[in-house]
Amino acid sequence: MKYLVANWKMNQIDFISWQDEFLKNFDNANFKDIKIILCPNSTELAKINDNKIDEFLLGAQDVSRHLDGPFTGQISAKILKNKNVQFCLLGHSEIRAEGETNETVLQKAARLDTEQIEKILCIGESQKVLEKGERNEFLKNQLESFFKSNHKPAFIAYEPIWAIGTGIAANTDSIKDSVDIISKFIKNYFDFSIPILYGGSVSSENIKEIVSITGIEGCLVGNASLDSKEFANIATKI
Ligand code: 13P
């Protein structure tokens, strides 16, 4: 089984035509080998949910660390649950860049656990960390902070910040090194593995090579998921 997560970020998608175009370009028979999780902007969650298509699982891009109440612009785990959200991204670098800390990631994880929403933990180093040769330590620190609590994510998404939105994915050797760091770390905590996804400029050109890396079970796709034809190509090649 392979996993594809579409992160539509702050982009407006006309879901009905996106879906039509996707299904036109993707052989339905392949749905048995792949799980697709769509993470739209929160205002669009209901539309996808109301559409009741079994093939697409519903994910959110973020959740509030608060339970409910006067937190303008935020969305609670309870509201997500009421919209039948099954997954939620946690700790995406674009949210960390706005001030999210390992601590707030944990608070959000606790809210998701209460509502039994599965977590997709995003980790990844910056260009600067990479250049300083500190990737190992940086990733371990992000993981350590998460796993010292009792939260268990459904997926760990390795998204090197330096590859996001650039059109150039990390090369296979670099991804292998990170998968190695992550899987060794997980082994210390669990007697089973947690699927690892890769994210950062995934396209129909590079998907095959990326998922051929041992330990990579799928991808988290930004830009290329906005174009449903391209996303269908990715899903076909995975
Ligand atoms: P891109 O695929 O646009 O590089 O974005 C990756 C990402 O951030 C997915 O969460």
Short mmCIF file of C-alpha atoms and ligand atoms in Angstrom, two decimals:
data_model
loop_
_atom_site.label_atom_id
_atom_site.label_comp_id
_atom_site.label_asym_id
_atom_site.label_seq_id
_atom_site.Cartn_x
_atom_site.Cartn_y
_atom_site.Cartn_z
CA MET A 1 0.00 0.00 0.00
CA LYS A 2 1.28 3.47 -0.89
CA TYR A 3 0.07 6.78 0.52
CA LEU A 4 -0.36 10.10 -1.20
CA VAL A 5 -1.24 13.19 0.78
CA ALA A 6 -2.28 16.33 -1.07
CA ASN A 7 -1.60 19.53 0.84
CA TRP A 8 -3.49 22.28 -0.94
CA LYS A 9 -2.17 24.90 1.48
CA MET A 10 -3.89 28.31 1.10
CA ASN A 11 -5.16 27.64 -2.42
CA GLN A 12 -8.75 27.61 -3.56
CA ILE A 13 -9.64 24.42 -5.40
CA ASP A 14 -12.92 23.76 -7.18
CA PHE A 15 -13.18 20.27 -5.78
CA ILE A 16 -15.85 18.92 -8.13
CA SER A 17 -13.90 19.74 -11.27
CA TRP A 18 -10.62 18.72 -9.59
CA GLN A 19 -12.15 15.34 -8.83
CA ASP A 20 -13.65 14.90 -12.31
CA GLU A 21 -10.31 15.61 -13.92
CA PHE A 22 -8.49 13.34 -11.47
CA LEU A 23 -10.83 10.40 -12.09
CA LYS A 24 -10.58 10.90 -15.85
CA ASN A 25 -6.82 10.50 -15.63
CA PHE A 26 -6.56 7.78 -13.01
CA ASP A 27 -7.52 4.15 -13.41
CA ASN A 28 -9.98 3.41 -10.57
CA ALA A 29 -8.73 -0.15 -10.31
CA ASN A 30 -5.52 1.27 -8.85
CA PHE A 31 -7.35 2.60 -5.80
CA LYS A 32 -6.80 -0.76 -4.12
CA ASP A 33 -3.04 -0.10 -3.92
CA ILE A 34 -3.13 3.49 -2.80
CA LYS A 35 -4.66 5.63 -0.11
CA ILE A 36 -5.15 9.30 -0.96
CA ILE A 37 -5.59 11.88 1.76
CA LEU A 38 -6.76 15.34 0.70
CA CYS A 39 -5.93 18.29 2.95
CA PRO A 40 -7.85 21.31 1.67
CA ASN A 41 -8.11 24.73 3.21
CA SER A 42 -10.37 24.41 6.26
CA THR A 43 -13.24 26.31 4.58
CA GLU A 44 -13.42 23.55 1.97
CA LEU A 45 -13.54 20.57 4.34
CA ALA A 46 -17.33 20.36 4.31
CA LYS A 47 -17.51 20.34 0.51
CA ILE A 48 -15.27 17.31 0.20
CA ASN A 49 -17.01 15.63 3.09
CA ASP A 50 -20.48 16.22 1.62
CA ASN A 51 -19.34 14.76 -1.65
CA LYS A 52 -19.07 11.35 0.05
CA ILE A 53 -16.45 9.75 -2.13
CA ASP A 54 -14.86 6.72 -0.53
CA GLU A 55 -11.60 6.93 -2.41
CA PHE A 56 -10.44 10.14 -0.82
CA LEU A 57 -9.72 10.37 2.87
CA LEU A 58 -10.09 13.74 4.48
CA GLY A 59 -7.25 15.57 6.19
CA ALA A 60 -6.81 19.00 7.77
CA GLN A 61 -3.74 21.20 7.47
CA ASP A 62 -3.70 22.34 11.07
CA VAL A 63 -5.70 22.35 14.31
CA SER A 64 -5.94 24.73 17.25
CA ARG A 65 -4.07 23.85 20.42
CA HIS A 66 -7.10 25.15 22.31
CA LEU A 67 -10.26 23.20 23.09
CA ASP A 68 -12.78 25.84 21.99
CA GLY A 69 -13.79 29.45 22.68
CA PRO A 70 -12.50 32.89 21.69
CA PHE A 71 -9.68 31.99 19.30
CA THR A 72 -10.45 33.92 16.14
CA GLY A 73 -9.54 32.20 12.90
CA GLN A 74 -8.65 28.88 14.50
CA ILE A 75 -10.31 25.51 14.07
CA SER A 76 -10.72 23.00 16.88
CA ALA A 77 -10.22 19.24 16.79
CA LYS A 78 -13.90 18.86 17.67
CA ILE A 79 -14.98 20.89 14.62
CA LEU A 80 -12.64 18.82 12.43
CA LYS A 81 -14.13 15.64 13.84
CA ASN A 82 -17.64 16.89 13.08
CA LYS A 83 -16.54 17.37 9.48
CA ASN A 84 -15.37 13.73 9.46
CA VAL A 85 -11.72 14.69 9.23
CA GLN A 86 -9.62 11.55 9.72
CA PHE A 87 -6.09 12.98 9.49
CA CYS A 88 -4.33 16.22 10.36
CA LEU A 89 -0.91 17.57 9.44
CA LEU A 90 1.09 18.56 12.48
CA GLY A 91 4.14 20.80 12.64
CA HIS A 92 4.33 21.69 8.96
CA SER A 93 7.40 23.87 8.39
CA GLU A 94 5.23 26.69 7.01
CA ILE A 95 3.39 26.77 10.34
CA ARG A 96 6.58 26.37 12.36
CA ALA A 97 7.90 29.38 10.39
CA GLU A 98 5.01 31.43 11.83
CA GLY A 99 6.12 30.64 15.37
CA GLU A 100 4.93 27.11 16.07
CA THR A 101 7.20 25.30 18.52
CA ASN A 102 7.69 21.64 19.41
CA GLU A 103 5.64 22.44 22.50
CA THR A 104 2.60 23.71 20.56
CA VAL A 105 2.86 20.70 18.25
CA LEU A 106 2.42 18.52 21.34
CA GLN A 107 -0.57 20.51 22.58
CA LYS A 108 -2.21 20.10 19.18
CA ALA A 109 -1.40 16.38 19.17
CA ALA A 110 -3.26 16.01 22.47
CA ARG A 111 -6.36 17.71 20.99
CA LEU A 112 -6.26 15.39 18.00
CA ASP A 113 -5.86 12.33 20.22
CA THR A 114 -8.98 13.28 22.17
CA GLU A 115 -10.97 13.30 18.93
CA GLN A 116 -9.20 10.24 17.53
CA ILE A 117 -7.92 12.08 14.49
CA GLU A 118 -4.76 10.53 13.05
CA LYS A 119 -1.61 12.65 13.07
CA ILE A 120 0.81 13.22 10.21
CA LEU A 121 3.89 14.61 11.92
CA CYS A 122 5.96 16.86 9.63
CA ILE A 123 9.66 17.29 10.30
CA GLY A 124 12.53 18.61 8.22
CA GLU A 125 15.64 20.75 8.34
CA SER A 126 16.46 24.10 6.75
CA GLN A 127 19.24 24.73 4.24
CA LYS A 128 21.31 26.33 6.98
CA VAL A 129 21.03 23.31 9.28
CA LEU A 130 21.93 21.04 6.37
CA GLU A 131 24.98 23.11 5.43
CA LYS A 132 26.21 23.18 9.01
CA GLY A 133 26.07 19.37 9.05
CA GLU A 134 23.50 19.39 11.84
CA ARG A 135 20.65 17.53 10.17
CA ASN A 136 20.98 14.40 12.27
CA GLU A 137 20.78 16.31 15.53
CA PHE A 138 17.98 18.58 14.28
CA LEU A 139 15.70 15.76 13.14
CA LYS A 140 16.38 13.77 16.31
CA ASN A 141 15.45 16.79 18.37
CA GLN A 142 12.13 17.26 16.54
CA LEU A 143 11.37 13.56 16.95
CA GLU A 144 12.57 13.39 20.55
CA SER A 145 10.30 16.23 21.53
CA PHE A 146 7.30 14.48 20.00
CA PHE A 147 7.94 10.92 21.12
CA LYS A 148 8.86 11.66 24.71
CA SER A 149 5.12 12.20 25.13
CA ASN A 150 2.90 9.24 24.40
CA HIS A 151 1.69 10.48 21.02
CA LYS A 152 2.02 8.16 18.10
CA PRO A 153 1.61 9.58 14.60
CA ALA A 154 0.07 7.59 11.75
CA PHE A 155 2.85 8.93 9.49
CA ILE A 156 6.07 10.86 9.74
CA ALA A 157 6.47 13.21 6.80
CA TYR A 158 10.08 14.14 6.12
CA GLU A 159 9.97 17.47 4.33
CA PRO A 160 13.34 19.20 3.95
CA ILE A 161 12.49 22.91 3.98
CA TRP A 162 15.11 23.57 1.30
CA ALA A 163 13.22 21.36 -1.18
CA ILE A 164 9.70 22.66 -0.56
CA GLY A 165 8.27 24.72 -3.41
CA THR A 166 11.56 24.89 -5.30
CA GLY A 167 10.74 22.43 -8.08
CA ILE A 168 13.82 20.43 -7.11
CA ALA A 169 13.29 17.49 -4.79
CA ALA A 170 16.01 16.23 -2.47
CA ASN A 171 18.15 13.59 -4.16
CA THR A 172 17.74 9.95 -3.25
CA ASP A 173 20.96 9.75 -1.21
CA SER A 174 19.89 12.66 0.90
CA ILE A 175 16.39 11.18 1.45
CA LYS A 176 17.96 7.81 2.32
CA ASP A 177 20.13 9.46 4.99
CA SER A 178 17.10 11.06 6.59
CA VAL A 179 15.01 7.88 6.41
CA ASP A 180 17.87 6.16 8.16
CA ILE A 181 17.96 8.75 10.94
CA ILE A 182 14.17 8.55 11.39
CA SER A 183 13.83 4.77 11.31
CA LYS A 184 16.70 4.23 13.75
CA PHE A 185 15.10 6.70 16.09
CA ILE A 186 11.67 5.06 15.87
CA LYS A 187 13.19 1.65 16.59
CA ASN A 188 14.27 2.98 19.97
CA TYR A 189 10.69 3.75 20.88
CA PHE A 190 8.52 1.11 19.25
CA ASP A 191 8.72 -2.49 18.24
CA PHE A 192 6.96 -1.63 15.00
CA SER A 193 7.67 0.98 12.34
CA ILE A 194 5.80 4.15 11.43
CA PRO A 195 5.40 4.81 7.72
CA ILE A 196 7.59 7.62 6.43
CA LEU A 197 6.44 9.97 3.68
CA TYR A 198 8.64 12.33 1.70
CA GLY A 199 7.57 15.87 0.81
CA GLY A 200 9.30 18.63 -1.18
CA SER A 201 8.78 19.25 -4.92
CA VAL A 202 7.30 15.82 -5.63
CA SER A 203 6.10 15.50 -9.24
CA SER A 204 5.14 12.85 -11.77
CA GLU A 205 8.76 13.03 -12.96
CA ASN A 206 10.37 12.06 -9.67
CA ILE A 207 7.70 10.06 -7.79
CA LYS A 208 8.88 6.64 -8.97
CA GLU A 209 12.45 7.22 -7.87
CA ILE A 210 11.38 8.62 -4.50
CA VAL A 211 9.03 5.78 -3.58
CA SER A 212 11.63 3.24 -4.65
CA ILE A 213 13.70 4.31 -1.62
CA THR A 214 13.45 1.68 1.10
CA GLY A 215 11.45 3.04 4.00
CA ILE A 216 9.49 5.61 1.97
CA GLU A 217 5.84 4.59 1.87
CA GLY A 218 4.43 7.56 0.02
CA CYS A 219 4.58 11.30 -0.48
CA LEU A 220 3.16 14.57 0.76
CA VAL A 221 2.54 16.73 -2.27
CA GLY A 222 2.05 20.50 -2.37
CA ASN A 223 2.10 22.37 -5.70
CA ALA A 224 1.75 19.33 -7.92
CA SER A 225 -1.47 18.30 -6.16
CA LEU A 226 -3.26 21.50 -7.20
CA ASP A 227 -3.29 20.29 -10.79
CA SER A 228 -5.51 17.20 -10.69
CA LYS A 229 -4.15 15.80 -13.93
CA GLU A 230 -0.59 15.98 -12.63
CA PHE A 231 -1.72 14.51 -9.31
CA ALA A 232 -3.42 11.65 -11.17
CA ASN A 233 -0.13 11.05 -13.02
CA ILE A 234 1.67 10.91 -9.69
CA ALA A 235 -0.93 8.49 -8.30
CA THR A 236 -0.62 6.33 -11.39
CA LYS A 237 3.17 6.14 -11.19
CA ILE A 238 3.52 5.66 -7.45
P1 13P B 1 5.70 21.28 -2.63
O1 13P B 1 5.28 19.93 -3.17
O2 13P B 1 4.99 22.42 -3.29
O3 13P B 1 7.18 21.43 -2.62
O4 13P B 1 5.22 21.34 -1.10
C1 13P B 1 5.56 20.32 -0.25
C2 13P B 1 4.84 20.51 1.01
O5 13P B 1 5.11 21.43 1.75
C3 13P B 1 3.74 19.57 1.31
O6 13P B 1 3.31 19.69 2.63
#
